[in-house]
Every structure is written in structure tokens, then in C-alpha cells.
Amino acid sequence: MAYLAGDVAVVAGLAAGAYALSQWWAWPMYWLAQGTMFWALFVVGHDCGHQSFSNNRSLNDLVGNITHSSILVPYHGWRISHRTHHGNHGHVENDESWHPVTRSQYEKLDFWTKLGRLSFPWSLFAYPFYLWNRSPGKTGSHYDPACDLFQPSEKNMVLTSDAFMVGMLGVLAACTAKLGVAAMFNLYFMPYW
């Protein structure tokens, strides 16, 4: 828990410092540093999803929902798809998070899909779209409790993560209203990407 508190303090400190400084030359350094810290928050949520953050499942799920929603990742939707990924890693049909394509599937892909999936660094930018639409050839969304990715018993967990996401969107909207679009573009959007 102390490491998480340290990560949150660094995220807040970087944002406060960058906002106070607000110099064109400092923003790229901030984006890189804060993007790295956003990744640190993702890793905390990842550990919560594996139930290795603590021995308490409820605490893992609470911290996972908070850390993942802070970077616009639906915790339970991601956790469940990640479980599927670990159970089927590299399997052409069943792997959830990386869906390798056969040669015949590859030949049918349009130019933009090939570019997005197979050209670095574009695949890094595709993650939000993957959360929304899943991998090529799969339907549904990590946000939709009716998606075939989830069991009916997991519906309330997905809805809980969706509620955390709506809350985070509210926080981002309030910050945008208070600080302005340009500030939030620099403080949140650029490090996110």
C-alpha cells in the first residue's frame, strides 16, 4: 500500500508541478514522466486483478477499480479478459488480448488494420480501441456486461467498473471546466497516449 501511496504522490506532484510551471519546453518531459507513472498505476491494477496486491479480494477489487479507472481502463472487464488471455496465451482463436491472425485473415485485412496492428508504435495507441471493440474477429466490448467475454455472474462486476469509469469521466470533466481544455490536454491526454 505504501508503494501505491508513493505512486499517487508522484502522479499528483508531477501534475501540480507541470501545471504551475506551464512552459512549452517542460511539457514533453512531463508527458514522458507522467505516462510512465500512469503505467505504474496500470501495474498496480494488474496486480489487483491477479489478486496479488493484498490477501483481501475486496481490497484488491477496490484498489483495482480506482487505479484502472484513473487511466480509463475498466478494471473487471480488463481483469476477466486478462484471465482469458492467460488461459489461452498465443492461441490463434482463443487468446483475448492478442489475437494472432492466420495468413488468410491477414490477407483480408484492410490497409489501416494492418498498419494499426503490425506497425510500431501504432499498436500502443490501439489499446483504448481494443477495450471498446476487442480484437479483430471478436465482438463486444470490455464495458458491456452482455458481451460473450463475461459470464452472467460477472455482470455486476462489469457494471461496477463501468460506474467507476463514469466517475472518472466526471472528475476529468470537472477538471476540464476548472483548468481549461488546453491544461487537461497537457496534464492528462498527452501522458495517456
PDB file of C-alpha atoms in Angstrom:
ATOM      1  CA  MET A   1       0.000   0.000   0.000  1.00  0.00           C
ATOM      2  CA  ALA A   2       2.922   2.346   0.690  1.00  0.00           C
ATOM      3  CA  TYR A   3       4.181   1.929  -2.881  1.00  0.00           C
ATOM      4  CA  LEU A   4       0.728   2.821  -4.202  1.00  0.00           C
ATOM      5  CA  ALA A   5       0.662   5.915  -1.987  1.00  0.00           C
ATOM      6  CA  GLY A   6       4.088   6.834  -3.333  1.00  0.00           C
ATOM      7  CA  ASP A   7       2.908   6.383  -6.928  1.00  0.00           C
ATOM      8  CA  VAL A   8      -0.157   8.556  -6.315  1.00  0.00           C
ATOM      9  CA  ALA A   9       2.018  11.215  -4.670  1.00  0.00           C
ATOM     10  CA  VAL A  10       4.362  11.243  -7.673  1.00  0.00           C
ATOM     11  CA  VAL A  11       1.396  11.496 -10.103  1.00  0.00           C
ATOM     12  CA  ALA A  12      -0.057  14.410  -8.118  1.00  0.00           C
ATOM     13  CA  GLY A  13       3.318  16.096  -7.699  1.00  0.00           C
ATOM     14  CA  LEU A  14       4.172  15.854 -11.376  1.00  0.00           C
ATOM     15  CA  ALA A  15       0.781  17.264 -12.364  1.00  0.00           C
ATOM     16  CA  ALA A  16       0.943  20.115  -9.843  1.00  0.00           C
ATOM     17  CA  GLY A  17       4.491  20.998 -10.833  1.00  0.00           C
ATOM     18  CA  ALA A  18       3.797  20.912 -14.564  1.00  0.00           C
ATOM     19  CA  TYR A  19       0.626  22.981 -14.179  1.00  0.00           C
ATOM     20  CA  ALA A  20       2.427  25.575 -12.048  1.00  0.00           C
ATOM     21  CA  LEU A  21       5.389  25.748 -14.448  1.00  0.00           C
ATOM     22  CA  SER A  22       3.283  25.577 -17.636  1.00  0.00           C
ATOM     23  CA  GLN A  23       6.202  26.090 -20.043  1.00  0.00           C
ATOM     24  CA  TRP A  24       6.232  24.706 -23.585  1.00  0.00           C
ATOM     25  CA  TRP A  25       9.681  23.150 -23.120  1.00  0.00           C
ATOM     26  CA  ALA A  26       8.677  21.315 -19.925  1.00  0.00           C
ATOM     27  CA  TRP A  27       5.541  19.639 -21.257  1.00  0.00           C
ATOM     28  CA  PRO A  28       7.297  16.874 -23.271  1.00  0.00           C
ATOM     29  CA  MET A  29       9.343  15.871 -20.219  1.00  0.00           C
ATOM     30  CA  TYR A  30       6.169  15.869 -18.128  1.00  0.00           C
ATOM     31  CA  TRP A  31       4.306  13.754 -20.692  1.00  0.00           C
ATOM     32  CA  LEU A  32       7.013  11.112 -20.614  1.00  0.00           C
ATOM     33  CA  ALA A  33       7.334  11.090 -16.816  1.00  0.00           C
ATOM     34  CA  GLN A  34       3.577  11.108 -16.176  1.00  0.00           C
ATOM     35  CA  GLY A  35       2.945   8.496 -18.873  1.00  0.00           C
ATOM     36  CA  THR A  36       5.401   6.267 -17.036  1.00  0.00           C
ATOM     37  CA  MET A  37       3.521   6.879 -13.790  1.00  0.00           C
ATOM     38  CA  PHE A  38       0.193   6.092 -15.490  1.00  0.00           C
ATOM     39  CA  TRP A  39       1.799   2.784 -16.434  1.00  0.00           C
ATOM     40  CA  ALA A  40       2.728   2.299 -12.759  1.00  0.00           C
ATOM     41  CA  LEU A  41      -0.967   2.737 -11.860  1.00  0.00           C
ATOM     42  CA  PHE A  42      -1.867   0.167 -14.507  1.00  0.00           C
ATOM     43  CA  VAL A  43       0.615  -2.291 -12.963  1.00  0.00           C
ATOM     44  CA  VAL A  44      -0.983  -1.827  -9.523  1.00  0.00           C
ATOM     45  CA  GLY A  45      -4.381  -2.603 -11.079  1.00  0.00           C
ATOM     46  CA  HIS A  46      -2.815  -5.564 -12.876  1.00  0.00           C
ATOM     47  CA  ASP A  47      -1.570  -6.949  -9.572  1.00  0.00           C
ATOM     48  CA  CYS A  48      -5.020  -6.397  -8.077  1.00  0.00           C
ATOM     49  CA  GLY A  49      -6.510  -8.348 -10.989  1.00  0.00           C
ATOM     50  CA  HIS A  50      -4.188 -11.248 -10.195  1.00  0.00           C
ATOM     51  CA  GLN A  51      -5.201 -10.908  -6.517  1.00  0.00           C
ATOM     52  CA  SER A  52      -1.538 -10.379  -5.604  1.00  0.00           C
ATOM     53  CA  PHE A  53      -1.791  -6.801  -4.309  1.00  0.00           C
ATOM     54  CA  SER A  54      -3.183  -7.975  -0.983  1.00  0.00           C
ATOM     55  CA  ASN A  55      -4.730 -11.065   0.617  1.00  0.00           C
ATOM     56  CA  ASN A  56      -8.148  -9.358   0.622  1.00  0.00           C
ATOM     57  CA  ARG A  57     -10.169  -9.761  -2.567  1.00  0.00           C
ATOM     58  CA  SER A  58     -12.435  -6.801  -1.764  1.00  0.00           C
ATOM     59  CA  LEU A  59      -9.439  -4.535  -1.230  1.00  0.00           C
ATOM     60  CA  ASN A  60      -7.853  -5.802  -4.453  1.00  0.00           C
ATOM     61  CA  ASP A  61     -11.045  -5.056  -6.371  1.00  0.00           C
ATOM     62  CA  LEU A  62     -11.473  -1.603  -4.814  1.00  0.00           C
ATOM     63  CA  VAL A  63      -7.876  -0.560  -5.474  1.00  0.00           C
ATOM     64  CA  GLY A  64      -8.008  -2.127  -8.945  1.00  0.00           C
ATOM     65  CA  ASN A  65     -11.167  -0.208  -9.816  1.00  0.00           C
ATOM     66  CA  ILE A  66      -9.692   3.073  -8.568  1.00  0.00           C
ATOM     67  CA  THR A  67      -6.284   2.723 -10.224  1.00  0.00           C
ATOM     68  CA  HIS A  68      -7.602   1.418 -13.527  1.00  0.00           C
ATOM     69  CA  SER A  69     -10.457   3.896 -13.806  1.00  0.00           C
ATOM     70  CA  SER A  70      -7.965   6.705 -13.181  1.00  0.00           C
ATOM     71  CA  ILE A  71      -6.369   5.761 -16.515  1.00  0.00           C
ATOM     72  CA  LEU A  72      -9.691   4.858 -18.203  1.00  0.00           C
ATOM     73  CA  VAL A  73      -9.290   1.087 -18.082  1.00  0.00           C
ATOM     74  CA  PRO A  74     -12.369  -0.884 -16.947  1.00  0.00           C
ATOM     75  CA  TYR A  75     -10.902  -2.976 -14.136  1.00  0.00           C
ATOM     76  CA  HIS A  76     -13.228  -6.000 -14.116  1.00  0.00           C
ATOM     77  CA  GLY A  77     -13.624  -6.022 -17.900  1.00  0.00           C
ATOM     78  CA  TRP A  78      -9.850  -5.977 -18.248  1.00  0.00           C
ATOM     79  CA  ARG A  79      -9.310  -8.453 -15.377  1.00  0.00           C
ATOM     80  CA  ILE A  80     -11.646 -11.012 -16.908  1.00  0.00           C
ATOM     81  CA  SER A  81     -10.209 -10.662 -20.412  1.00  0.00           C
ATOM     82  CA  HIS A  82      -6.712 -10.878 -18.928  1.00  0.00           C
ATOM     83  CA  ARG A  83      -7.683 -14.122 -17.196  1.00  0.00           C
ATOM     84  CA  THR A  84      -8.847 -15.433 -20.576  1.00  0.00           C
ATOM     85  CA  HIS A  85      -5.567 -14.275 -22.117  1.00  0.00           C
ATOM     86  CA  HIS A  86      -3.503 -16.170 -19.528  1.00  0.00           C
ATOM     87  CA  GLY A  87      -5.569 -19.292 -20.094  1.00  0.00           C
ATOM     88  CA  ASN A  88      -5.096 -19.129 -23.877  1.00  0.00           C
ATOM     89  CA  HIS A  89      -1.859 -17.208 -24.413  1.00  0.00           C
ATOM     90  CA  GLY A  90      -0.896 -17.126 -28.084  1.00  0.00           C
ATOM     91  CA  HIS A  91      -3.806 -19.343 -29.162  1.00  0.00           C
ATOM     92  CA  VAL A  92      -4.939 -18.216 -32.608  1.00  0.00           C
ATOM     93  CA  GLU A  93      -8.660 -18.405 -31.800  1.00  0.00           C
ATOM     94  CA  ASN A  94      -8.971 -18.144 -28.008  1.00  0.00           C
ATOM     95  CA  ASP A  95      -6.382 -15.578 -26.851  1.00  0.00           C
ATOM     96  CA  GLU A  96      -8.249 -12.467 -25.805  1.00  0.00           C
ATOM     97  CA  SER A  97      -5.745  -9.641 -25.667  1.00  0.00           C
ATOM     98  CA  TRP A  98      -3.509 -10.612 -28.548  1.00  0.00           C
ATOM     99  CA  HIS A  99      -5.379 -12.215 -31.372  1.00  0.00           C
ATOM    100  CA  PRO A 100      -2.828 -13.533 -33.847  1.00  0.00           C
ATOM    101  CA  VAL A 101      -4.153 -13.761 -37.376  1.00  0.00           C
ATOM    102  CA  THR A 102      -3.753 -16.544 -39.865  1.00  0.00           C
ATOM    103  CA  ARG A 103      -2.264 -15.804 -43.265  1.00  0.00           C
ATOM    104  CA  SER A 104      -5.703 -15.907 -44.904  1.00  0.00           C
ATOM    105  CA  GLN A 105      -7.089 -13.500 -42.277  1.00  0.00           C
ATOM    106  CA  TYR A 106      -4.090 -11.205 -42.738  1.00  0.00           C
ATOM    107  CA  GLU A 107      -4.612 -11.082 -46.495  1.00  0.00           C
ATOM    108  CA  LYS A 108      -8.232  -9.962 -45.944  1.00  0.00           C
ATOM    109  CA  LEU A 109      -7.287  -7.097 -43.577  1.00  0.00           C
ATOM    110  CA  ASP A 110      -7.593  -3.584 -44.940  1.00  0.00           C
ATOM    111  CA  PHE A 111      -4.563  -1.292 -45.067  1.00  0.00           C
ATOM    112  CA  TRP A 112      -5.426   0.601 -41.854  1.00  0.00           C
ATOM    113  CA  THR A 113      -5.934  -2.563 -39.816  1.00  0.00           C
ATOM    114  CA  LYS A 114      -2.588  -3.933 -40.976  1.00  0.00           C
ATOM    115  CA  LEU A 115      -0.927  -0.619 -40.159  1.00  0.00           C
ATOM    116  CA  GLY A 116      -2.573  -0.421 -36.724  1.00  0.00           C
ATOM    117  CA  ARG A 117      -1.828  -3.980 -35.692  1.00  0.00           C
ATOM    118  CA  LEU A 118       1.586  -4.530 -37.160  1.00  0.00           C
ATOM    119  CA  SER A 119       3.441  -1.208 -37.210  1.00  0.00           C
ATOM    120  CA  PHE A 120       5.192   0.068 -34.094  1.00  0.00           C
ATOM    121  CA  PRO A 121       4.303   2.306 -32.293  1.00  0.00           C
ATOM    122  CA  TRP A 122       0.766   2.435 -33.639  1.00  0.00           C
ATOM    123  CA  SER A 123      -0.305  -0.684 -31.767  1.00  0.00           C
ATOM    124  CA  LEU A 124       0.331   1.187 -28.481  1.00  0.00           C
ATOM    125  CA  PHE A 125      -2.329   3.727 -29.466  1.00  0.00           C
ATOM    126  CA  ALA A 126      -4.828   0.971 -30.237  1.00  0.00           C
ATOM    127  CA  TYR A 127      -5.345  -0.118 -26.619  1.00  0.00           C
ATOM    128  CA  PRO A 128      -8.384   2.115 -25.921  1.00  0.00           C
ATOM    129  CA  PHE A 129      -9.958   0.850 -29.146  1.00  0.00           C
ATOM    130  CA  TYR A 130      -9.250  -2.733 -28.121  1.00  0.00           C
ATOM    131  CA  LEU A 131     -11.043  -2.099 -24.822  1.00  0.00           C
ATOM    132  CA  TRP A 132     -14.011  -0.726 -26.731  1.00  0.00           C
ATOM    133  CA  ASN A 133     -14.122  -3.265 -29.605  1.00  0.00           C
ATOM    134  CA  ARG A 134     -11.878  -6.183 -28.597  1.00  0.00           C
ATOM    135  CA  SER A 135      -9.537  -7.912 -31.044  1.00  0.00           C
ATOM    136  CA  PRO A 136     -10.317  -8.322 -34.756  1.00  0.00           C
ATOM    137  CA  GLY A 137     -12.758 -11.139 -35.302  1.00  0.00           C
ATOM    138  CA  LYS A 138     -14.293 -10.765 -31.832  1.00  0.00           C
ATOM    139  CA  THR A 139     -17.413  -8.808 -30.987  1.00  0.00           C
ATOM    140  CA  GLY A 140     -18.430  -6.901 -27.897  1.00  0.00           C
ATOM    141  CA  SER A 141     -16.696  -4.582 -25.501  1.00  0.00           C
ATOM    142  CA  HIS A 142     -14.908  -4.665 -22.155  1.00  0.00           C
ATOM    143  CA  TYR A 143     -17.577  -2.204 -20.941  1.00  0.00           C
ATOM    144  CA  ASP A 144     -20.611  -4.298 -21.953  1.00  0.00           C
ATOM    145  CA  PRO A 145     -21.759  -6.810 -19.321  1.00  0.00           C
ATOM    146  CA  ALA A 146     -23.720  -8.660 -22.032  1.00  0.00           C
ATOM    147  CA  CYS A 147     -20.547  -9.316 -24.053  1.00  0.00           C
ATOM    148  CA  ASP A 148     -19.721 -13.003 -24.571  1.00  0.00           C
ATOM    149  CA  LEU A 149     -16.413 -12.337 -22.827  1.00  0.00           C
ATOM    150  CA  PHE A 150     -18.265 -12.399 -19.496  1.00  0.00           C
ATOM    151  CA  GLN A 151     -20.263 -14.982 -17.611  1.00  0.00           C
ATOM    152  CA  PRO A 152     -23.730 -13.875 -16.434  1.00  0.00           C
ATOM    153  CA  SER A 153     -22.431 -13.996 -12.839  1.00  0.00           C
ATOM    154  CA  GLU A 154     -19.835 -11.318 -13.740  1.00  0.00           C
ATOM    155  CA  LYS A 155     -22.391  -8.743 -14.893  1.00  0.00           C
ATOM    156  CA  ASN A 156     -22.443  -6.755 -11.640  1.00  0.00           C
ATOM    157  CA  MET A 157     -18.648  -6.624 -11.511  1.00  0.00           C
ATOM    158  CA  VAL A 158     -18.528  -5.163 -15.033  1.00  0.00           C
ATOM    159  CA  LEU A 159     -21.249  -2.653 -14.120  1.00  0.00           C
ATOM    160  CA  THR A 160     -19.278  -1.672 -11.010  1.00  0.00           C
ATOM    161  CA  SER A 161     -16.206  -0.946 -13.124  1.00  0.00           C
ATOM    162  CA  ASP A 162     -18.389   0.988 -15.564  1.00  0.00           C
ATOM    163  CA  ALA A 163     -19.617   3.113 -12.639  1.00  0.00           C
ATOM    164  CA  PHE A 164     -16.023   3.832 -11.612  1.00  0.00           C
ATOM    165  CA  MET A 165     -15.309   4.825 -15.217  1.00  0.00           C
ATOM    166  CA  VAL A 166     -18.274   7.219 -15.271  1.00  0.00           C
ATOM    167  CA  GLY A 167     -16.991   8.701 -12.018  1.00  0.00           C
ATOM    168  CA  MET A 168     -13.552   9.238 -13.540  1.00  0.00           C
ATOM    169  CA  LEU A 169     -15.071  10.851 -16.601  1.00  0.00           C
ATOM    170  CA  GLY A 170     -16.894  13.190 -14.209  1.00  0.00           C
ATOM    171  CA  VAL A 171     -13.615  14.040 -12.479  1.00  0.00           C
ATOM    172  CA  LEU A 172     -11.986  14.734 -15.846  1.00  0.00           C
ATOM    173  CA  ALA A 173     -14.937  16.905 -16.923  1.00  0.00           C
ATOM    174  CA  ALA A 174     -14.801  18.885 -13.662  1.00  0.00           C
ATOM    175  CA  CYS A 175     -11.036  19.362 -14.011  1.00  0.00           C
ATOM    176  CA  THR A 176     -11.508  20.487 -17.609  1.00  0.00           C
ATOM    177  CA  ALA A 177     -14.163  23.002 -16.538  1.00  0.00           C
ATOM    178  CA  LYS A 178     -11.868  24.325 -13.805  1.00  0.00           C
ATOM    179  CA  LEU A 179      -8.461  24.230 -15.536  1.00  0.00           C
ATOM    180  CA  GLY A 180      -9.410  24.516 -19.213  1.00  0.00           C
ATOM    181  CA  VAL A 181      -9.152  22.245 -22.226  1.00  0.00           C
ATOM    182  CA  ALA A 182      -5.512  23.130 -23.000  1.00  0.00           C
ATOM    183  CA  ALA A 183      -4.367  22.324 -19.466  1.00  0.00           C
ATOM    184  CA  MET A 184      -6.175  18.979 -19.401  1.00  0.00           C
ATOM    185  CA  PHE A 185      -4.847  18.140 -22.852  1.00  0.00           C
ATOM    186  CA  ASN A 186      -1.329  18.572 -21.473  1.00  0.00           C
ATOM    187  CA  LEU A 187      -1.961  17.156 -17.998  1.00  0.00           C
ATOM    188  CA  TYR A 188      -3.976  14.060 -18.894  1.00  0.00           C
ATOM    189  CA  PHE A 189      -4.462  13.355 -22.597  1.00  0.00           C
ATOM    190  CA  MET A 190      -0.837  13.583 -23.730  1.00  0.00           C
ATOM    191  CA  PRO A 191       0.607  11.408 -20.930  1.00  0.00           C
ATOM    192  CA  TYR A 192      -2.230   8.912 -21.518  1.00  0.00           C
ATOM    193  CA  TRP A 193      -1.182   8.429 -25.120  1.00  0.00           C
TER     194      TRP A 193
END
